[in-house]
Amino acid sequence: MPRPHLYLLAALLAALGISQVSDRIDPYHLDVLTGIGINIILAVSLNLVNGFTGQFSLGHAGFMSVGAYAAAAFSLFLGPQLLGSAGGTPFQQGCLFFGALLTGGFFASLAGLLVGVPSLRLKGDYLALVTLGFGEIIRVIIQNVEFLGGALGLNGIPPYTTIFWVLAFVALSVFVVSCLVNSTYGRGFLATHDDEIASEAVGLNTTHYKIVAFVIGAFFAGTAGGLYGHFK
């Protein structure tokens, strides 16, 4: 039976193959496919929190926003310094974009940690209200910070997002979440989802598992935001 990393490798090769013939695909269909891929990443990351761990979170859009702005700021403010006035080679642009996506994921996961530590001791509707409030706080902050462009947002973001990057991160997000949930450690997520009280009774730190799920889910939501922010 093939190992999971072979499926990941096959998916990455398929993404590379599709990107090589993307110029033959109708631009409208390509845009739709790109949007579908970004939303798949969001759905997979949210499923780790809501589906596998059983936490009713409504703040995922906030993590996507944090990732989008962090990745865009990385490209806009550090890109010209790293690539120079000539804009760099396609390989250098790809490395810059990969770094921007990781930066977006990092800041989104940091936001997930900051909101997760105090709020994930709550359950049910109370957790939903806290995460919904977090999403609204992020929106208000972004719209009122001049450094982030205020209500107009950031302008001049380079359109680095391609079908290859989207499909590659779709494959990566599905691979990571699938391997995590099906691992010995990941059984803690399922146990937390099935019966939190029983899980705590046998010694599982359910708050720890909820925070880990929140942080990992926020990371991939941030990368999806970075892809969306650089999508023309």
mmCIF file of C-alpha atoms in Angstrom:
data_model
loop_
_atom_site.group_PDB
_atom_site.id
_atom_site.type_symbol
_atom_site.label_atom_id
_atom_site.label_comp_id
_atom_site.label_asym_id
_atom_site.label_seq_id
_atom_site.Cartn_x
_atom_site.Cartn_y
_atom_site.Cartn_z
ATOM 1 C CA MET A 1 0.000 0.000 0.000
ATOM 2 C CA PRO A 2 1.470 3.404 -1.000
ATOM 3 C CA ARG A 3 2.646 5.602 1.829
ATOM 4 C CA PRO A 4 1.007 9.011 2.416
ATOM 5 C CA HIS A 5 4.080 10.964 1.322
ATOM 6 C CA LEU A 6 3.857 9.274 -2.082
ATOM 7 C CA TYR A 7 0.338 10.643 -2.480
ATOM 8 C CA LEU A 8 1.674 14.093 -1.612
ATOM 9 C CA LEU A 9 4.468 13.760 -4.159
ATOM 10 C CA ALA A 10 1.993 12.623 -6.818
ATOM 11 C CA ALA A 11 -0.289 15.573 -6.027
ATOM 12 C CA LEU A 12 2.602 18.044 -6.274
ATOM 13 C CA LEU A 13 3.660 16.566 -9.612
ATOM 14 C CA ALA A 14 0.058 16.807 -10.825
ATOM 15 C CA ALA A 15 -0.041 20.462 -9.730
ATOM 16 C CA LEU A 16 3.175 21.109 -11.629
ATOM 17 C CA GLY A 17 1.781 19.372 -14.715
ATOM 18 C CA ILE A 18 -1.448 21.398 -14.622
ATOM 19 C CA SER A 19 0.516 24.617 -14.221
ATOM 20 C CA GLN A 20 2.499 23.799 -17.367
ATOM 21 C CA VAL A 21 -0.697 23.716 -19.448
ATOM 22 C CA SER A 22 -2.539 26.470 -17.578
ATOM 23 C CA ASP A 23 -2.127 28.847 -20.531
ATOM 24 C CA ARG A 24 -4.397 26.534 -22.516
ATOM 25 C CA ILE A 25 -7.185 26.725 -19.925
ATOM 26 C CA ASP A 26 -9.880 29.358 -20.297
ATOM 27 C CA PRO A 27 -8.977 32.274 -17.957
ATOM 28 C CA TYR A 28 -12.440 32.265 -16.397
ATOM 29 C CA HIS A 29 -12.273 28.552 -15.641
ATOM 30 C CA LEU A 30 -8.761 29.003 -14.285
ATOM 31 C CA ASP A 31 -9.953 31.755 -11.940
ATOM 32 C CA VAL A 32 -12.812 29.550 -10.738
ATOM 33 C CA LEU A 33 -10.441 26.625 -10.174
ATOM 34 C CA THR A 34 -8.079 28.879 -8.231
ATOM 35 C CA GLY A 35 -10.907 30.133 -6.030
ATOM 36 C CA ILE A 36 -12.081 26.579 -5.407
ATOM 37 C CA GLY A 37 -8.569 25.556 -4.352
ATOM 38 C CA ILE A 38 -8.237 28.451 -1.887
ATOM 39 C CA ASN A 39 -11.587 27.583 -0.348
ATOM 40 C CA ILE A 40 -10.595 23.921 -0.084
ATOM 41 C CA ILE A 41 -7.601 24.969 2.033
ATOM 42 C CA LEU A 42 -9.920 27.014 4.245
ATOM 43 C CA ALA A 43 -12.397 24.147 4.551
ATOM 44 C CA VAL A 44 -9.712 21.598 5.423
ATOM 45 C CA SER A 45 -8.202 23.867 8.090
ATOM 46 C CA LEU A 46 -11.622 24.662 9.563
ATOM 47 C CA ASN A 47 -12.549 20.983 9.540
ATOM 48 C CA LEU A 48 -9.637 20.256 11.883
ATOM 49 C CA VAL A 49 -11.192 22.612 14.444
ATOM 50 C CA ASN A 50 -14.918 22.150 13.875
ATOM 51 C CA GLY A 51 -15.051 18.650 12.439
ATOM 52 C CA PHE A 52 -12.317 16.575 14.048
ATOM 53 C CA THR A 53 -11.962 18.441 17.368
ATOM 54 C CA GLY A 54 -15.601 19.475 17.674
ATOM 55 C CA GLN A 55 -15.091 23.153 18.542
ATOM 56 C CA PHE A 56 -17.647 25.619 17.200
ATOM 57 C CA SER A 57 -15.374 28.375 15.879
ATOM 58 C CA LEU A 58 -16.630 31.338 13.840
ATOM 59 C CA GLY A 59 -13.379 33.295 13.658
ATOM 60 C CA HIS A 60 -11.702 31.580 10.727
ATOM 61 C CA ALA A 61 -12.162 34.575 8.441
ATOM 62 C CA GLY A 62 -10.125 36.604 10.925
ATOM 63 C CA PHE A 63 -7.184 34.214 10.622
ATOM 64 C CA MET A 64 -7.451 34.388 6.840
ATOM 65 C CA SER A 65 -7.360 38.193 7.025
ATOM 66 C CA VAL A 66 -4.292 38.192 9.273
ATOM 67 C CA GLY A 67 -2.496 35.838 6.885
ATOM 68 C CA ALA A 68 -3.501 37.847 3.820
ATOM 69 C CA TYR A 69 -2.234 41.154 5.207
ATOM 70 C CA ALA A 70 0.950 39.664 6.665
ATOM 71 C CA ALA A 71 1.845 37.932 3.391
ATOM 72 C CA ALA A 72 0.989 41.005 1.325
ATOM 73 C CA ALA A 73 3.060 43.259 3.594
ATOM 74 C CA PHE A 74 5.993 40.852 3.259
ATOM 75 C CA SER A 75 5.809 41.000 -0.554
ATOM 76 C CA LEU A 76 5.232 44.735 -0.752
ATOM 77 C CA PHE A 77 7.785 46.002 1.755
ATOM 78 C CA LEU A 78 10.506 43.347 1.641
ATOM 79 C CA GLY A 79 10.115 42.248 -1.967
ATOM 80 C CA PRO A 80 11.771 45.286 -3.597
ATOM 81 C CA GLN A 81 14.695 45.067 -1.162
ATOM 82 C CA LEU A 82 15.225 41.355 -1.722
ATOM 83 C CA LEU A 83 14.613 41.237 -5.475
ATOM 84 C CA GLY A 84 16.008 44.610 -6.472
ATOM 85 C CA SER A 85 14.645 47.066 -8.998
ATOM 86 C CA ALA A 86 14.711 44.462 -11.793
ATOM 87 C CA GLY A 87 12.140 42.321 -10.012
ATOM 88 C CA GLY A 88 14.282 39.196 -9.800
ATOM 89 C CA THR A 89 14.048 35.916 -11.668
ATOM 90 C CA PRO A 90 10.931 33.699 -11.581
ATOM 91 C CA PHE A 91 12.737 31.390 -9.148
ATOM 92 C CA GLN A 92 13.545 34.296 -6.831
ATOM 93 C CA GLN A 93 9.944 35.493 -7.036
ATOM 94 C CA GLY A 94 8.777 31.991 -6.168
ATOM 95 C CA CYS A 95 11.062 31.867 -3.138
ATOM 96 C CA LEU A 96 9.829 35.298 -2.053
ATOM 97 C CA PHE A 97 6.203 34.208 -2.431
ATOM 98 C CA PHE A 98 6.796 31.000 -0.485
ATOM 99 C CA GLY A 99 8.346 33.056 2.303
ATOM 100 C CA ALA A 100 5.377 35.429 2.202
ATOM 101 C CA LEU A 101 2.931 32.524 2.538
ATOM 102 C CA LEU A 102 4.872 31.093 5.471
ATOM 103 C CA THR A 103 4.907 34.556 7.063
ATOM 104 C CA GLY A 104 1.152 34.837 6.631
ATOM 105 C CA GLY A 105 0.650 31.382 8.115
ATOM 106 C CA PHE A 106 2.947 32.184 11.041
ATOM 107 C CA PHE A 107 1.164 35.382 12.022
ATOM 108 C CA ALA A 108 -2.227 33.716 11.598
ATOM 109 C CA SER A 109 -1.147 30.826 13.834
ATOM 110 C CA LEU A 110 0.170 33.354 16.369
ATOM 111 C CA ALA A 111 -3.239 35.027 16.326
ATOM 112 C CA GLY A 112 -4.811 31.589 16.751
ATOM 113 C CA LEU A 113 -2.652 30.973 19.786
ATOM 114 C CA LEU A 114 -3.468 34.358 21.316
ATOM 115 C CA VAL A 115 -7.203 33.882 20.931
ATOM 116 C CA GLY A 116 -7.129 30.155 21.640
ATOM 117 C CA VAL A 117 -5.384 30.147 25.017
ATOM 118 C CA PRO A 118 -7.996 32.273 26.830
ATOM 119 C CA SER A 119 -11.094 31.220 24.867
ATOM 120 C CA LEU A 120 -10.793 27.466 24.302
ATOM 121 C CA ARG A 121 -11.621 26.746 27.916
ATOM 122 C CA LEU A 122 -15.129 27.762 26.880
ATOM 123 C CA LYS A 123 -17.518 25.430 25.116
ATOM 124 C CA GLY A 124 -20.407 25.547 22.673
ATOM 125 C CA ASP A 125 -22.107 28.859 22.038
ATOM 126 C CA TYR A 126 -19.734 30.762 24.335
ATOM 127 C CA LEU A 127 -16.734 29.736 22.220
ATOM 128 C CA ALA A 128 -18.618 30.659 19.048
ATOM 129 C CA LEU A 129 -19.339 34.148 20.404
ATOM 130 C CA VAL A 130 -15.725 34.731 21.444
ATOM 131 C CA THR A 131 -14.324 33.628 18.067
ATOM 132 C CA LEU A 132 -16.940 35.680 16.220
ATOM 133 C CA GLY A 133 -15.920 38.706 18.281
ATOM 134 C CA PHE A 134 -12.277 38.045 17.433
ATOM 135 C CA GLY A 135 -13.086 38.105 13.720
ATOM 136 C CA GLU A 136 -14.859 41.432 14.121
ATOM 137 C CA ILE A 137 -11.966 42.889 16.129
ATOM 138 C CA ILE A 138 -9.527 41.950 13.359
ATOM 139 C CA ARG A 139 -11.775 43.570 10.741
ATOM 140 C CA VAL A 140 -12.088 46.818 12.684
ATOM 141 C CA ILE A 141 -8.344 46.995 13.380
ATOM 142 C CA ILE A 142 -7.431 46.394 9.738
ATOM 143 C CA GLN A 143 -9.846 49.042 8.499
ATOM 144 C CA ASN A 144 -8.494 51.684 10.888
ATOM 145 C CA VAL A 145 -4.731 51.151 10.684
ATOM 146 C CA GLU A 146 -3.165 53.471 8.108
ATOM 147 C CA PHE A 147 -0.082 51.269 7.814
ATOM 148 C CA LEU A 148 -2.349 48.558 6.393
ATOM 149 C CA GLY A 149 -4.056 50.927 3.987
ATOM 150 C CA GLY A 150 -7.096 51.632 6.128
ATOM 151 C CA ALA A 151 -10.453 51.027 4.480
ATOM 152 C CA LEU A 152 -8.819 50.983 1.022
ATOM 153 C CA GLY A 153 -6.522 48.082 1.910
ATOM 154 C CA LEU A 154 -3.063 47.462 0.489
ATOM 155 C CA ASN A 155 -2.496 48.411 -3.147
ATOM 156 C CA GLY A 156 0.062 47.143 -5.639
ATOM 157 C CA ILE A 157 0.276 43.576 -4.312
ATOM 158 C CA PRO A 158 2.197 41.494 -6.872
ATOM 159 C CA PRO A 159 0.017 38.789 -8.477
ATOM 160 C CA TYR A 160 2.188 35.828 -7.506
ATOM 161 C CA THR A 161 -0.647 33.349 -6.984
ATOM 162 C CA THR A 162 -0.796 30.705 -9.703
ATOM 163 C CA ILE A 163 -2.680 27.448 -10.051
ATOM 164 C CA PHE A 164 0.486 25.580 -9.061
ATOM 165 C CA TRP A 165 0.779 27.325 -5.694
ATOM 166 C CA VAL A 166 -2.914 26.840 -4.968
ATOM 167 C CA LEU A 167 -2.978 23.133 -5.836
ATOM 168 C CA ALA A 168 0.323 22.549 -4.031
ATOM 169 C CA PHE A 169 -1.022 24.036 -0.801
ATOM 170 C CA VAL A 170 -4.295 22.140 -1.230
ATOM 171 C CA ALA A 171 -2.275 18.924 -1.347
ATOM 172 C CA LEU A 172 -0.083 20.017 1.569
ATOM 173 C CA SER A 173 -3.014 20.994 3.799
ATOM 174 C CA VAL A 174 -4.910 17.755 3.109
ATOM 175 C CA PHE A 175 -1.735 15.723 3.690
ATOM 176 C CA VAL A 176 -0.837 17.415 6.998
ATOM 177 C CA VAL A 177 -4.350 17.294 8.459
ATOM 178 C CA SER A 178 -4.935 13.708 7.324
ATOM 179 C CA CYS A 179 -1.624 12.462 8.728
ATOM 180 C CA LEU A 180 -2.134 14.397 11.953
ATOM 181 C CA VAL A 181 -5.639 13.092 12.622
ATOM 182 C CA ASN A 182 -4.732 9.496 11.770
ATOM 183 C CA SER A 183 -1.610 9.521 13.934
ATOM 184 C CA THR A 184 -1.420 8.318 17.522
ATOM 185 C CA TYR A 185 -1.235 11.916 18.719
ATOM 186 C CA GLY A 186 -4.164 12.896 16.519
ATOM 187 C CA ARG A 187 -6.484 10.441 18.256
ATOM 188 C CA GLY A 188 -6.627 13.047 21.001
ATOM 189 C CA PHE A 189 -8.520 15.356 18.630
ATOM 190 C CA LEU A 190 -11.110 12.675 17.933
ATOM 191 C CA ALA A 191 -11.401 11.808 21.623
ATOM 192 C CA THR A 192 -11.971 15.485 22.442
ATOM 193 C CA HIS A 193 -14.668 15.618 19.796
ATOM 194 C CA ASP A 194 -16.457 12.442 20.924
ATOM 195 C CA ASP A 195 -16.539 13.035 24.678
ATOM 196 C CA GLU A 196 -14.511 15.799 26.280
ATOM 197 C CA ILE A 197 -15.406 14.849 29.842
ATOM 198 C CA ALA A 198 -14.437 11.201 29.340
ATOM 199 C CA SER A 199 -11.207 12.255 27.646
ATOM 200 C CA GLU A 200 -10.248 14.407 30.616
ATOM 201 C CA ALA A 201 -11.155 11.540 32.949
ATOM 202 C CA VAL A 202 -8.567 9.266 31.313
ATOM 203 C CA GLY A 203 -5.863 11.926 31.491
ATOM 204 C CA LEU A 204 -6.065 13.784 28.174
ATOM 205 C CA ASN A 205 -5.445 17.518 28.291
ATOM 206 C CA THR A 206 -8.325 18.490 26.015
ATOM 207 C CA THR A 207 -7.506 22.205 26.193
ATOM 208 C CA HIS A 208 -4.032 21.443 24.819
ATOM 209 C CA TYR A 209 -5.493 19.500 21.881
ATOM 210 C CA LYS A 210 -7.991 22.255 21.141
ATOM 211 C CA ILE A 211 -5.247 24.895 21.118
ATOM 212 C CA VAL A 212 -3.033 22.779 18.825
ATOM 213 C CA ALA A 213 -5.937 22.267 16.420
ATOM 214 C CA PHE A 214 -6.689 25.993 16.549
ATOM 215 C CA VAL A 215 -3.096 26.974 15.793
ATOM 216 C CA ILE A 216 -2.645 24.493 12.922
ATOM 217 C CA GLY A 217 -6.014 25.420 11.441
ATOM 218 C CA ALA A 218 -5.135 29.112 11.699
ATOM 219 C CA PHE A 219 -1.803 28.499 9.954
ATOM 220 C CA PHE A 220 -3.424 27.016 6.866
ATOM 221 C CA ALA A 221 -6.147 29.670 6.929
ATOM 222 C CA GLY A 222 -3.334 32.237 6.887
ATOM 223 C CA THR A 223 -1.690 30.607 3.873
ATOM 224 C CA ALA A 224 -5.062 30.592 2.113
ATOM 225 C CA GLY A 225 -5.334 34.290 2.892
ATOM 226 C CA GLY A 226 -1.867 34.870 1.452
ATOM 227 C CA LEU A 227 -2.860 33.075 -1.738
ATOM 228 C CA TYR A 228 -6.045 35.103 -1.964
ATOM 229 C CA GLY A 229 -4.233 38.386 -1.309
ATOM 230 C CA HIS A 230 -1.803 37.741 -4.176
ATOM 231 C CA PHE A 231 -4.513 36.534 -6.535
ATOM 232 C CA LYS A 232 -5.109 38.912 -9.420
#
